[in-house]
PDB file of C-alpha atoms in Angstrom:
ATOM      1  CA  MET G   1       0.000   0.000   0.000  1.00  0.00           C
ATOM      2  CA  GLU G   2       1.107   3.510  -0.800  1.00  0.00           C
ATOM      3  CA  LEU G   3      -0.261   6.421   1.235  1.00  0.00           C
ATOM      4  CA  LEU G   4      -1.218   9.372  -0.992  1.00  0.00           C
ATOM      5  CA  THR G   5      -2.505  12.891  -0.319  1.00  0.00           C
ATOM      6  CA  ASN G   6      -4.380  12.873  -3.639  1.00  0.00           C
ATOM      7  CA  ALA G   7      -5.202  10.301  -6.282  1.00  0.00           C
ATOM      8  CA  SER G   8      -6.508  10.178  -9.829  1.00  0.00           C
ATOM      9  CA  ILE G   9      -9.552   7.953 -10.181  1.00  0.00           C
ATOM     10  CA  SER G  10     -11.099   6.766 -13.445  1.00  0.00           C
ATOM     11  CA  THR G  11     -14.222   4.913 -14.521  1.00  0.00           C
ATOM     12  CA  ALA G  12     -12.034   2.364 -16.309  1.00  0.00           C
ATOM     13  CA  ALA G  13      -9.552   1.496 -13.577  1.00  0.00           C
ATOM     14  CA  GLY G  14     -10.512   3.010 -10.224  1.00  0.00           C
ATOM     15  CA  VAL G  15      -7.436   4.406  -8.437  1.00  0.00           C
ATOM     16  CA  GLU G  16      -4.578   5.014 -10.857  1.00  0.00           C
ATOM     17  CA  GLY G  17      -1.967   2.292 -10.335  1.00  0.00           C
ATOM     18  CA  ASP G  18      -4.328  -0.147  -8.556  1.00  0.00           C
ATOM     19  CA  TYR G  19      -4.874  -3.069 -10.918  1.00  0.00           C
ATOM     20  CA  LYS G  20      -7.918  -4.354  -9.006  1.00  0.00           C
ATOM     21  CA  GLY G  21     -10.108  -1.429 -10.119  1.00  0.00           C
ATOM     22  CA  ALA G  22     -10.036  -2.589 -13.733  1.00  0.00           C
ATOM     23  CA  LYS G  23     -10.357  -6.244 -12.780  1.00  0.00           C
ATOM     24  CA  TYR G  24     -13.388  -5.839 -10.468  1.00  0.00           C
ATOM     25  CA  PRO G  25     -15.674  -3.089 -11.831  1.00  0.00           C
ATOM     26  CA  ARG G  26     -18.240  -3.309  -9.012  1.00  0.00           C
ATOM     27  CA  ARG G  27     -15.510  -2.794  -6.402  1.00  0.00           C
ATOM     28  CA  GLN G  28     -13.187  -0.321  -8.080  1.00  0.00           C
ATOM     29  CA  ILE G  29     -12.922   1.745  -4.908  1.00  0.00           C
ATOM     30  CA  THR G  30     -13.096   0.647  -1.285  1.00  0.00           C
ATOM     31  CA  ILE G  31     -13.814   3.145   1.477  1.00  0.00           C
ATOM     32  CA  LEU G  32     -13.073   2.675   5.167  1.00  0.00           C
ATOM     33  CA  ALA G  33     -14.141   4.892   8.077  1.00  0.00           C
ATOM     34  CA  ILE G  34     -11.390   5.559  10.603  1.00  0.00           C
ATOM     35  CA  GLU G  35     -13.963   5.153  13.385  1.00  0.00           C
ATOM     36  CA  ASP G  36     -14.843   1.628  12.167  1.00  0.00           C
ATOM     37  CA  TRP G  37     -11.181   0.647  11.897  1.00  0.00           C
ATOM     38  CA  GLU G  38     -10.483   1.948  15.389  1.00  0.00           C
ATOM     39  CA  ARG G  39     -13.436   0.003  16.869  1.00  0.00           C
ATOM     40  CA  ALA G  40     -12.318  -3.192  15.100  1.00  0.00           C
ATOM     41  CA  ILE G  41      -8.697  -2.970  16.217  1.00  0.00           C
ATOM     42  CA  ASN G  42      -9.757  -2.057  19.749  1.00  0.00           C
ATOM     43  CA  ASP G  43     -11.802  -5.291  19.771  1.00  0.00           C
ATOM     44  CA  VAL G  44      -8.567  -7.236  19.207  1.00  0.00           C
ATOM     45  CA  GLY G  45      -6.630  -5.237  21.798  1.00  0.00           C
ATOM     46  CA  SER G  46      -4.688  -2.943  19.454  1.00  0.00           C
ATOM     47  CA  THR G  47      -4.456   0.770  18.752  1.00  0.00           C
ATOM     48  CA  LEU G  48      -3.981   2.961  15.682  1.00  0.00           C
ATOM     49  CA  ASP G  49      -0.289   3.207  16.609  1.00  0.00           C
ATOM     50  CA  ASP G  50      -0.009  -0.602  16.454  1.00  0.00           C
ATOM     51  CA  LEU G  51      -2.185  -1.159  13.377  1.00  0.00           C
ATOM     52  CA  PRO G  52      -2.404   1.826  10.997  1.00  0.00           C
ATOM     53  CA  TRP G  53      -5.462   1.982   8.735  1.00  0.00           C
ATOM     54  CA  HIS G  54      -3.616   1.212   5.502  1.00  0.00           C
ATOM     55  CA  LEU G  55      -3.159  -2.379   6.710  1.00  0.00           C
ATOM     56  CA  ARG G  56      -6.885  -2.761   5.892  1.00  0.00           C
ATOM     57  CA  ARG G  57      -5.927  -2.145   2.241  1.00  0.00           C
ATOM     58  CA  ALA G  58      -8.824   0.220   1.528  1.00  0.00           C
ATOM     59  CA  ASN G  59      -8.440   2.908  -1.143  1.00  0.00           C
ATOM     60  CA  ILE G  60      -9.953   5.844   0.735  1.00  0.00           C
ATOM     61  CA  LEU G  61     -10.093   6.621   4.449  1.00  0.00           C
ATOM     62  CA  ILE G  62     -12.910   8.852   5.637  1.00  0.00           C
ATOM     63  CA  GLU G  63     -13.783  10.409   8.974  1.00  0.00           C
ATOM     64  CA  GLY G  64     -17.094  11.347  10.594  1.00  0.00           C
ATOM     65  CA  TRP G  65     -19.299   9.342   8.235  1.00  0.00           C
ATOM     66  CA  ASP G  66     -20.873   5.881   8.412  1.00  0.00           C
ATOM     67  CA  PRO G  67     -20.256   4.130   5.093  1.00  0.00           C
ATOM     68  CA  ALA G  68     -22.209   0.970   6.051  1.00  0.00           C
ATOM     69  CA  LYS G  69     -25.442   3.005   5.865  1.00  0.00           C
ATOM     70  CA  THR G  70     -24.788   4.076   2.277  1.00  0.00           C
ATOM     71  CA  VAL G  71     -25.180   0.800   0.352  1.00  0.00           C
ATOM     72  CA  GLY G  72     -27.261   1.583  -2.734  1.00  0.00           C
ATOM     73  CA  SER G  73     -26.441   5.298  -2.541  1.00  0.00           C
ATOM     74  CA  LEU G  74     -24.550   7.624  -4.805  1.00  0.00           C
ATOM     75  CA  VAL G  75     -21.508   9.293  -3.235  1.00  0.00           C
ATOM     76  CA  THR G  76     -19.521  12.333  -4.325  1.00  0.00           C
ATOM     77  CA  ILE G  77     -16.011  12.885  -2.980  1.00  0.00           C
ATOM     78  CA  GLY G  78     -14.241  15.890  -4.440  1.00  0.00           C
ATOM     79  CA  ASP G  79     -14.551  15.520  -8.232  1.00  0.00           C
ATOM     80  CA  ILE G  80     -15.526  11.848  -8.299  1.00  0.00           C
ATOM     81  CA  HIS G  81     -18.931  10.170  -8.273  1.00  0.00           C
ATOM     82  CA  LEU G  82     -19.382   6.657  -6.928  1.00  0.00           C
ATOM     83  CA  GLU G  83     -22.173   4.112  -6.787  1.00  0.00           C
ATOM     84  CA  VAL G  84     -21.992   2.166  -3.507  1.00  0.00           C
ATOM     85  CA  THR G  85     -22.303  -1.470  -4.572  1.00  0.00           C
ATOM     86  CA  GLY G  86     -22.005  -3.228  -1.216  1.00  0.00           C
ATOM     87  CA  LEU G  87     -20.159  -3.872   2.008  1.00  0.00           C
ATOM     88  CA  THR G  88     -16.511  -4.851   1.714  1.00  0.00           C
ATOM     89  CA  THR G  89     -15.871  -8.490   2.505  1.00  0.00           C
ATOM     90  CA  PRO G  90     -12.803  -8.596   4.760  1.00  0.00           C
ATOM     91  CA  CYS G  91     -10.270 -11.164   3.581  1.00  0.00           C
ATOM     92  CA  SER G  92      -8.290 -13.762   5.509  1.00  0.00           C
ATOM     93  CA  ARG G  93      -5.221 -11.493   5.446  1.00  0.00           C
ATOM     94  CA  MET G  94      -6.846  -9.556   8.270  1.00  0.00           C
ATOM     95  CA  GLU G  95      -6.282 -12.582  10.526  1.00  0.00           C
ATOM     96  CA  GLU G  96      -2.591 -12.448   9.603  1.00  0.00           C
ATOM     97  CA  ILE G  97      -2.494  -8.861  10.855  1.00  0.00           C
ATOM     98  CA  ALA G  98      -4.174  -9.649  14.181  1.00  0.00           C
ATOM     99  CA  SER G  99      -6.029 -12.637  15.564  1.00  0.00           C
ATOM    100  CA  GLY G 100      -9.755 -11.874  15.657  1.00  0.00           C
ATOM    101  CA  LEU G 101      -9.542  -8.896  13.262  1.00  0.00           C
ATOM    102  CA  LEU G 102     -11.518 -10.607  10.499  1.00  0.00           C
ATOM    103  CA  LYS G 103     -14.481 -11.150  12.836  1.00  0.00           C
ATOM    104  CA  ALA G 104     -14.150  -7.623  14.253  1.00  0.00           C
ATOM    105  CA  LEU G 105     -14.344  -6.139  10.734  1.00  0.00           C
ATOM    106  CA  TRP G 106     -17.443  -8.188   9.830  1.00  0.00           C
ATOM    107  CA  LYS G 107     -19.285  -6.738  12.834  1.00  0.00           C
ATOM    108  CA  ASP G 108     -21.674  -3.903  11.860  1.00  0.00           C
ATOM    109  CA  GLY G 109     -20.114  -3.539   8.396  1.00  0.00           C
ATOM    110  CA  ARG G 110     -16.869  -2.152   9.821  1.00  0.00           C
ATOM    111  CA  GLY G 111     -14.886  -3.456   6.841  1.00  0.00           C
ATOM    112  CA  GLY G 112     -16.083  -0.544   4.704  1.00  0.00           C
ATOM    113  CA  ILE G 113     -17.870  -0.340   1.366  1.00  0.00           C
ATOM    114  CA  THR G 114     -17.198  -1.163  -2.264  1.00  0.00           C
ATOM    115  CA  CYS G 115     -17.969   1.288  -5.042  1.00  0.00           C
ATOM    116  CA  ARG G 116     -18.135   1.578  -8.807  1.00  0.00           C
ATOM    117  CA  VAL G 117     -16.779   4.824 -10.285  1.00  0.00           C
ATOM    118  CA  THR G 118     -19.410   6.647 -12.360  1.00  0.00           C
ATOM    119  CA  LYS G 119     -17.392   9.865 -12.849  1.00  0.00           C
ATOM    120  CA  GLY G 120     -13.638  10.038 -12.501  1.00  0.00           C
ATOM    121  CA  GLY G 121     -11.443  12.854 -11.300  1.00  0.00           C
ATOM    122  CA  VAL G 122      -9.063  13.624  -8.471  1.00  0.00           C
ATOM    123  CA  VAL G 123      -9.629  13.173  -4.743  1.00  0.00           C
ATOM    124  CA  SER G 124      -7.496  14.954  -2.170  1.00  0.00           C
ATOM    125  CA  LEU G 125      -7.149  15.092   1.586  1.00  0.00           C
ATOM    126  CA  GLY G 126      -9.848  17.351   2.982  1.00  0.00           C
ATOM    127  CA  ASP G 127     -12.376  16.824   0.168  1.00  0.00           C
ATOM    128  CA  TYR G 128     -16.012  16.881   1.219  1.00  0.00           C
ATOM    129  CA  ILE G 129     -18.264  13.845   0.946  1.00  0.00           C
ATOM    130  CA  ALA G 130     -21.906  14.027  -0.122  1.00  0.00           C
ATOM    131  CA  THR G 131     -24.360  11.142  -0.256  1.00  0.00           C
ATOM    132  CA  SER G 132     -27.668  10.860  -2.077  1.00  0.00           C
ATOM    133  CA  LYS G 133     -30.006   7.905  -1.794  1.00  0.00           C
ATOM    134  CA  VAL G 134     -31.311   6.386  -4.985  1.00  0.00           C
ATOM    135  CA  ALA G 135     -35.111   6.461  -5.063  1.00  0.00           C
ATOM    136  CA  PRO G 136     -36.800   3.039  -4.702  1.00  0.00           C
ATOM    137  CA  GLY G 137     -37.346   1.517  -8.123  1.00  0.00           C
ATOM    138  CA  LYS G 138     -34.659   3.766  -9.608  1.00  0.00           C
ATOM    139  CA  VAL G 139     -31.715   1.587  -8.619  1.00  0.00           C
ATOM    140  CA  PRO G 140     -29.817   0.770 -11.806  1.00  0.00           C
ATOM    141  CA  ARG G 141     -30.206  -2.906 -12.681  1.00  0.00           C
ATOM    142  CA  ARG G 142     -27.443  -4.778 -14.446  1.00  0.00           C
ATOM    143  CA  LEU G 143     -26.052  -8.234 -14.877  1.00  0.00           C
ATOM    144  CA  PRO G 144     -23.466  -9.287 -12.299  1.00  0.00           C
ATOM    145  CA  GLY G 145     -19.836  -8.487 -13.024  1.00  0.00           C
TER     146      GLY G 145
END
């Protein structure tokens, strides 16, 4: 993982330089709330000093916002627009970081969210986040993939 103060994000590839964005179009971007990470690592007896957030391997870290409540929403961060496609499924690597972390991240959707990029651009530290719910019946339908 590389910590950045800003990143270019595209509809084709997600975060520039992250090969998974092109490979998995419904999870081009993953977003983690610092509050959720802190609760999860506290559950396993650690602190932010012991386990920094980038060990979670999320693309974007946010603060003061509950991403688990946004599934099915549209999100704007800086210049980019995202469709929240689901909760992030924590992988077994989390157990390698700390025993019990996988379970702690599953709890209450603490693992973050996955998103598809609908409008690319640049995100930077300090950008504002806006969320809009998609009206019932207006959720875009598509084949899986």
